[in-house]
Each structure stands twice: as structure tokens, then as C-alpha cells.
């Protein structure tokens, strides 16, 4: 019988185990809660060395913000790891009542400076330490990918500059463009990677805090092999687990200072793509990119160079490709 056609949107054949570990960074005196998704049962990971994907969450988020994606990748044989970033676990990085503008600026600088070291620490903890808290979960240090959303998208674009083990990146609505909107972190990117790191950008057509034009700019500055797809009628929260709830929660918030404009600028979720449509878009294209780059799957490469818009439309998802 002929093999089944390549379908990155469907769940894979593996059950998924989930393990929570506590990773201590003695250099910075921080304890990071980490989640690991892996093929196999909770008490019995599948044998073999698996590609490792590190997921980086948005600003103020947490390691389980996009479990729909982490789980999907694990069903296809990847090990996925995520930690709560430094701004979540370090008390000194939390906002303080009565802080001056100078103190706030210094704290924000420290938050931004902690992100890439967080990812490098997690890679070191999982790959280099003998007692890594992930006993029995086989990892292939030669096949490392990064996925991140928003601040996490910036994080995974900044990490390859200092972490040579990274071989593939997926940036979901990433920050870091040259002209951030008011109230958005003033992140910078150099793309001085010194090698090719195939990169996939996934963006939202109606993203309010990180407009599409800003992601186009990052795409244009990326010198490695790259692709970009845009989900129509989507905003910044279309990359997390509970799209509808998260979107409406932000619309109901009252931001202070430079970010006060954001909720009123957002469209109601009823006018936008559904969470399920967004999840199909994100999990299918992310998996195809990792299959093509980390595993060298010819069918995944053919899928990405084919009519992706039509494949998405068949599943009720409106999206389009951006071409340089």
C-alpha cells in the first residue's frame, strides 16, 4: 500500500507524556519551573534520541501558554521544553509600587537582558548536565529548534547569535522591529548569526501591538532561508491556547501609560478567526518547518514549497504567504 500523504495538521502517532521539573540556575540564583512534553507515557518515554524544541512564551506569560502547539509537536516525535522566563520567577524583575522612571527603565532593560540567557540555561540544563531532571528522555543535541511568541518570538530570533546549536527557528508574531508601537518593549535584533538558520515567520493580519508591517521588516532583515505566512482576521492572541478568552481579556483590561491605547484598538473576537482555525494554522506550519529543517523530511519541504494557502483553505483557514 502507498504511504499516507504528508499531513502536518493531523495529530501524530505518539501518545504524549508531560513532566514538570525545577531547574536551578546557580549563576543567577533563580529556580525555573520547566515543562517537558515528550513522545510516550508519563512514566515511560519512547526510546531513542529525539529532536529538541524549546518554546519561549510572551511577556508576562508562562511556560504552558501554548500547550496546543507543544503537545502537537510531541505527538510527532519531538521533545518540547519550556520554562517560566526570568521576569516571571525573579522577584527583582517584578514591577514595584512607586518606582521612578529611571528604576522602571533599568528593570525593563534587565527583563530584556534575561531572555536569551534563560534559553541557553535550559539547553545547558537538558543537554549538558548529567542530573538534568529529565531522566530517560532521549535528546539529540544536533537537532535543536526554537519556537516563540511575541517577546518569545524576539527571544528565539536573538538566541542564534550566541547559541550555535540552534538549527531552526519559528517566530510567532515576534517583537523587535525598528519602530515598536507605544508601550511595546524596545527590543533590538541584529541577525548576526554567522550561519544559516532556516526561519519561519507566522504573523496575524490584524495584530494590534505588533503590526504586520513590523514583522515584514524583520523578515526582510533575515538573511537565512526564510518563509512567512499570515493568518487573516487574526490578532496577537491567536497564538495561545484559549484564543477567544485571551483576546477578550486583553480588550477588557485597562493599561496604563504608553500602552493605554491597545484595548480600544482591538476588534471583537467575533469579527476575527476562531481559536481552532488559528491552532490549525500554527501547529501545522510549525511542524512542517521543523520536519523539513531538523529531520530533512522531503515531503515537508515539498509541502512548504507547494500551495500552502490552498491546503489551509481546505481546512477552513484563511491565510496567505508573504514573498520578498
Short mmCIF file of C-alpha atoms in Angstrom, two decimals, residues 31-294:
data_model
loop_
_atom_site.label_atom_id
_atom_site.label_comp_id
_atom_site.label_asym_id
_atom_site.label_seq_id
_atom_site.Cartn_x
_atom_site.Cartn_y
_atom_site.Cartn_z
CA UNK A 31 14.73 28.47 40.13
CA UNK A 32 12.89 27.89 36.87
CA UNK A 33 9.76 25.73 36.66
CA UNK A 34 10.00 23.84 33.35
CA UNK A 35 7.57 21.73 31.38
CA UNK A 36 8.66 18.92 29.08
CA UNK A 37 6.38 17.27 26.52
CA UNK A 38 7.70 14.06 25.01
CA UNK A 39 6.52 11.05 22.97
CA UNK A 40 5.50 8.25 25.33
CA UNK A 41 3.61 7.77 28.56
CA UNK A 42 4.27 9.92 31.62
CA UNK A 43 6.37 7.19 33.22
CA UNK A 44 7.73 5.67 30.02
CA UNK A 45 9.27 7.97 27.37
CA UNK A 46 9.74 6.43 23.95
CA UNK A 47 13.34 5.23 23.46
CA UNK A 48 15.67 6.99 21.07
CA UNK A 49 17.33 10.39 20.70
CA UNK A 50 14.68 12.94 19.74
CA UNK A 51 14.97 16.44 18.28
CA UNK A 52 14.53 19.09 20.97
CA UNK A 53 12.38 22.19 20.54
CA UNK A 54 12.44 24.97 23.15
CA UNK A 55 9.32 27.13 23.39
CA UNK A 56 9.52 30.75 24.66
CA UNK A 57 6.39 32.47 25.96
CA UNK A 58 5.13 36.05 25.57
CA UNK A 59 5.83 38.87 28.05
CA UNK A 60 4.04 38.18 31.32
CA UNK A 61 3.05 34.71 30.10
CA UNK A 62 4.08 31.28 31.30
CA UNK A 63 5.53 28.01 30.02
CA UNK A 64 2.11 26.47 29.32
CA UNK A 65 0.71 29.35 27.27
CA UNK A 66 0.67 27.35 24.00
CA UNK A 67 0.23 23.73 25.03
CA UNK A 68 -1.79 23.08 21.85
CA UNK A 69 1.44 23.51 19.88
CA UNK A 70 3.83 21.81 22.29
CA UNK A 71 1.57 18.75 22.51
CA UNK A 72 1.14 18.56 18.73
CA UNK A 73 4.90 18.55 18.17
CA UNK A 74 5.34 15.82 20.80
CA UNK A 75 2.77 13.58 19.08
CA UNK A 76 5.07 13.70 16.06
CA UNK A 77 8.14 12.57 18.00
CA UNK A 78 9.69 15.84 19.20
CA UNK A 79 10.66 16.66 22.76
CA UNK A 80 9.44 20.16 23.63
CA UNK A 81 10.66 22.10 26.66
CA UNK A 82 9.54 25.45 28.06
CA UNK A 83 10.33 27.40 31.22
CA UNK A 84 8.78 30.34 33.01
CA UNK A 85 11.13 33.14 31.99
CA UNK A 86 13.11 35.28 34.41
CA UNK A 87 10.57 38.11 34.58
CA UNK A 88 8.11 35.55 35.96
CA UNK A 89 10.35 33.86 38.54
CA UNK A 90 12.74 36.62 39.68
CA UNK A 91 11.28 38.93 42.34
CA UNK A 92 13.74 41.70 41.49
CA UNK A 93 12.27 41.93 37.98
CA UNK A 94 8.67 42.43 39.13
CA UNK A 95 7.14 45.95 38.93
CA UNK A 96 7.35 47.84 42.20
CA UNK A 97 4.93 50.39 43.57
CA UNK A 98 6.33 53.89 43.35
CA UNK A 99 9.28 53.05 41.13
CA UNK A 100 10.74 56.01 39.31
CA UNK A 101 11.03 56.26 35.54
CA UNK A 102 14.75 55.56 35.85
CA UNK A 103 14.14 52.50 38.02
CA UNK A 104 11.48 51.20 35.65
CA UNK A 105 13.78 51.66 32.65
CA UNK A 106 16.56 49.76 34.40
CA UNK A 107 14.16 46.95 35.33
CA UNK A 108 12.86 46.66 31.76
CA UNK A 109 16.46 46.52 30.50
CA UNK A 110 17.12 43.68 32.96
CA UNK A 111 13.99 41.83 31.81
CA UNK A 112 15.11 42.03 28.19
CA UNK A 113 18.66 41.02 29.09
CA UNK A 114 17.45 37.87 30.85
CA UNK A 115 15.62 36.24 27.98
CA UNK A 116 18.42 34.75 25.85
CA UNK A 117 20.36 33.52 28.91
CA UNK A 118 17.16 31.76 30.01
CA UNK A 119 17.03 29.76 26.77
CA UNK A 120 20.73 28.97 26.90
CA UNK A 121 20.39 27.86 30.51
CA UNK A 122 17.54 25.50 29.63
CA UNK A 123 19.54 23.97 26.78
CA UNK A 124 22.53 23.53 29.09
CA UNK A 125 20.34 22.01 31.80
CA UNK A 126 18.76 19.48 29.44
CA UNK A 127 21.73 18.64 27.22
CA UNK A 128 24.90 19.15 29.25
CA UNK A 129 24.14 18.28 32.87
CA UNK A 130 24.17 14.67 34.00
CA UNK A 131 21.40 15.18 36.56
CA UNK A 132 19.04 17.12 34.32
CA UNK A 133 15.69 16.22 35.85
CA UNK A 134 14.63 14.64 32.56
CA UNK A 135 15.98 11.13 33.04
CA UNK A 136 15.03 8.72 30.32
CA UNK A 137 14.02 11.36 27.78
CA UNK A 138 16.42 10.94 24.89
CA UNK A 139 17.60 14.17 23.24
CA UNK A 140 19.58 14.74 20.05
CA UNK A 141 21.88 17.72 20.64
CA UNK A 142 22.49 18.01 16.90
CA UNK A 143 18.82 18.80 16.18
CA UNK A 144 17.71 21.84 18.19
CA UNK A 145 14.83 24.14 17.21
CA UNK A 146 13.29 27.21 18.86
CA UNK A 147 9.70 28.47 18.79
CA UNK A 148 8.50 31.66 20.48
CA UNK A 149 5.55 34.03 20.59
CA UNK A 150 5.74 37.85 20.84
CA UNK A 151 8.56 38.62 23.34
CA UNK A 152 9.30 34.93 22.93
CA UNK A 153 9.42 35.42 19.16
CA UNK A 154 12.10 38.04 19.67
CA UNK A 155 13.86 35.69 22.08
CA UNK A 156 14.16 32.89 19.54
CA UNK A 157 15.40 35.32 16.87
CA UNK A 158 18.04 36.74 19.23
CA UNK A 159 19.33 33.41 20.58
CA UNK A 160 21.06 32.02 17.44
CA UNK A 161 23.56 34.88 17.61
CA UNK A 162 25.10 33.38 20.77
CA UNK A 163 23.90 29.75 20.70
CA UNK A 164 25.48 27.80 17.82
CA UNK A 165 23.44 24.65 18.47
CA UNK A 166 20.22 26.21 17.18
CA UNK A 167 19.34 24.85 13.73
CA UNK A 168 15.79 26.10 13.11
CA UNK A 169 13.52 28.91 14.33
CA UNK A 170 9.78 29.61 14.23
CA UNK A 171 8.86 33.16 15.28
CA UNK A 172 5.19 33.75 16.09
CA UNK A 173 4.23 37.45 15.85
CA UNK A 174 7.71 38.44 17.08
CA UNK A 175 8.72 41.77 18.56
CA UNK A 176 11.97 43.51 17.73
CA UNK A 177 11.15 45.69 14.73
CA UNK A 178 12.78 49.08 14.33
CA UNK A 179 9.68 51.11 15.22
CA UNK A 180 7.74 49.45 18.07
CA UNK A 181 4.29 50.74 18.92
CA UNK A 182 3.87 52.88 22.08
CA UNK A 183 4.06 50.75 25.21
CA UNK A 184 5.77 47.82 23.44
CA UNK A 185 9.22 46.67 24.59
CA UNK A 186 12.02 48.41 22.64
CA UNK A 187 13.69 45.19 21.55
CA UNK A 188 16.61 45.07 19.11
CA UNK A 189 17.77 42.39 16.68
CA UNK A 190 20.99 42.14 14.71
CA UNK A 191 20.53 38.82 12.85
CA UNK A 192 24.32 38.37 13.17
CA UNK A 193 24.00 34.60 13.30
CA UNK A 194 27.13 33.74 11.34
CA UNK A 195 25.40 30.80 9.64
CA UNK A 196 22.11 29.84 8.03
CA UNK A 197 19.29 29.12 10.47
CA UNK A 198 16.11 28.41 8.46
CA UNK A 199 13.38 30.63 9.86
CA UNK A 200 9.60 30.56 9.63
CA UNK A 201 7.58 33.66 10.49
CA UNK A 202 3.89 33.26 11.37
CA UNK A 203 2.01 36.54 11.76
CA UNK A 204 -1.51 37.88 12.32
CA UNK A 205 -3.10 40.16 9.74
CA UNK A 206 -4.78 42.43 12.33
CA UNK A 207 -2.13 42.32 15.07
CA UNK A 208 -2.55 45.49 17.14
CA UNK A 209 0.58 45.60 19.38
CA UNK A 210 2.91 44.15 16.71
CA UNK A 211 1.51 45.24 13.33
CA UNK A 212 2.16 43.18 10.24
CA UNK A 213 4.45 45.84 8.79
CA UNK A 214 6.84 45.32 11.70
CA UNK A 215 7.05 41.58 11.06
CA UNK A 216 7.61 42.24 7.36
CA UNK A 217 10.57 44.38 8.37
CA UNK A 218 12.09 41.57 10.43
CA UNK A 219 11.52 39.13 7.59
CA UNK A 220 13.32 41.43 5.16
CA UNK A 221 16.29 41.74 7.52
CA UNK A 222 16.63 37.98 7.98
CA UNK A 223 19.48 36.73 5.80
CA UNK A 224 18.93 32.99 6.40
CA UNK A 225 16.48 30.88 4.34
CA UNK A 226 13.03 32.09 5.37
CA UNK A 227 9.29 31.81 4.84
CA UNK A 228 6.36 33.78 6.16
CA UNK A 229 2.64 33.10 6.36
CA UNK A 230 -0.07 35.40 7.67
CA UNK A 231 -3.33 34.33 9.29
CA UNK A 232 -6.19 36.52 8.07
CA UNK A 233 -8.55 38.19 10.56
CA UNK A 234 -6.24 37.46 13.48
CA UNK A 235 -4.72 39.45 16.34
CA UNK A 236 -1.83 38.98 18.75
CA UNK A 237 -3.55 36.41 20.99
CA UNK A 238 -4.19 33.97 18.14
CA UNK A 239 -1.05 32.03 19.10
CA UNK A 240 -2.06 30.93 22.61
CA UNK A 241 -4.28 28.17 23.98
CA UNK A 242 -7.53 30.00 24.73
CA UNK A 243 -7.62 32.46 21.83
CA UNK A 244 -11.14 33.75 22.44
CA UNK A 245 -10.72 34.12 26.20
CA UNK A 246 -7.27 35.69 25.99
CA UNK A 247 -8.30 38.17 23.29
CA UNK A 248 -11.38 39.38 25.13
CA UNK A 249 -9.47 39.53 28.42
CA UNK A 250 -6.99 41.95 26.86
CA UNK A 251 -9.83 44.03 25.40
CA UNK A 252 -11.31 44.33 28.90
CA UNK A 253 -8.04 45.43 30.51
CA UNK A 254 -7.09 48.97 31.45
CA UNK A 255 -3.46 49.51 30.54
CA UNK A 256 -1.57 52.46 31.94
CA UNK A 257 0.97 54.76 30.37
CA UNK A 258 2.03 54.40 26.76
CA UNK A 259 0.11 51.12 26.30
CA UNK A 260 -3.29 52.56 27.29
CA UNK A 261 -4.42 52.72 23.63
CA UNK A 262 -4.23 48.98 22.95
CA UNK A 263 -7.59 47.55 24.18
CA UNK A 264 -9.72 50.12 22.36
CA UNK A 265 -7.88 49.45 19.10
CA UNK A 266 -8.67 45.72 19.13
CA UNK A 267 -11.60 44.28 17.18
CA UNK A 268 -14.08 41.99 18.97
CA UNK A 269 -13.19 38.32 18.69
CA UNK A 270 -16.48 37.66 16.86
CA UNK A 271 -15.03 39.59 13.90
CA UNK A 272 -11.84 37.51 13.82
CA UNK A 273 -10.72 33.96 13.07
CA UNK A 274 -11.61 31.30 15.61
CA UNK A 275 -9.17 29.77 18.01
CA UNK A 276 -9.41 26.40 16.27
CA UNK A 277 -8.58 27.97 12.91
CA UNK A 278 -5.57 29.69 14.48
CA UNK A 279 -4.39 26.46 16.08
CA UNK A 280 -4.60 24.58 12.78
CA UNK A 281 -2.51 27.32 11.15
CA UNK A 282 0.16 27.43 13.86
CA UNK A 283 0.61 23.75 14.64
CA UNK A 284 0.61 22.56 11.02
CA UNK A 285 3.08 25.10 9.65
CA UNK A 286 5.38 24.92 12.68
CA UNK A 287 5.57 21.13 12.42
CA UNK A 288 6.22 21.23 8.67
CA UNK A 289 9.10 23.69 9.18
CA UNK A 290 10.70 21.54 11.88
CA UNK A 291 10.22 18.36 9.87
CA UNK A 292 11.85 19.97 6.85
CA UNK A 293 14.78 21.52 8.71
CA UNK A 294 15.56 19.28 11.68
#
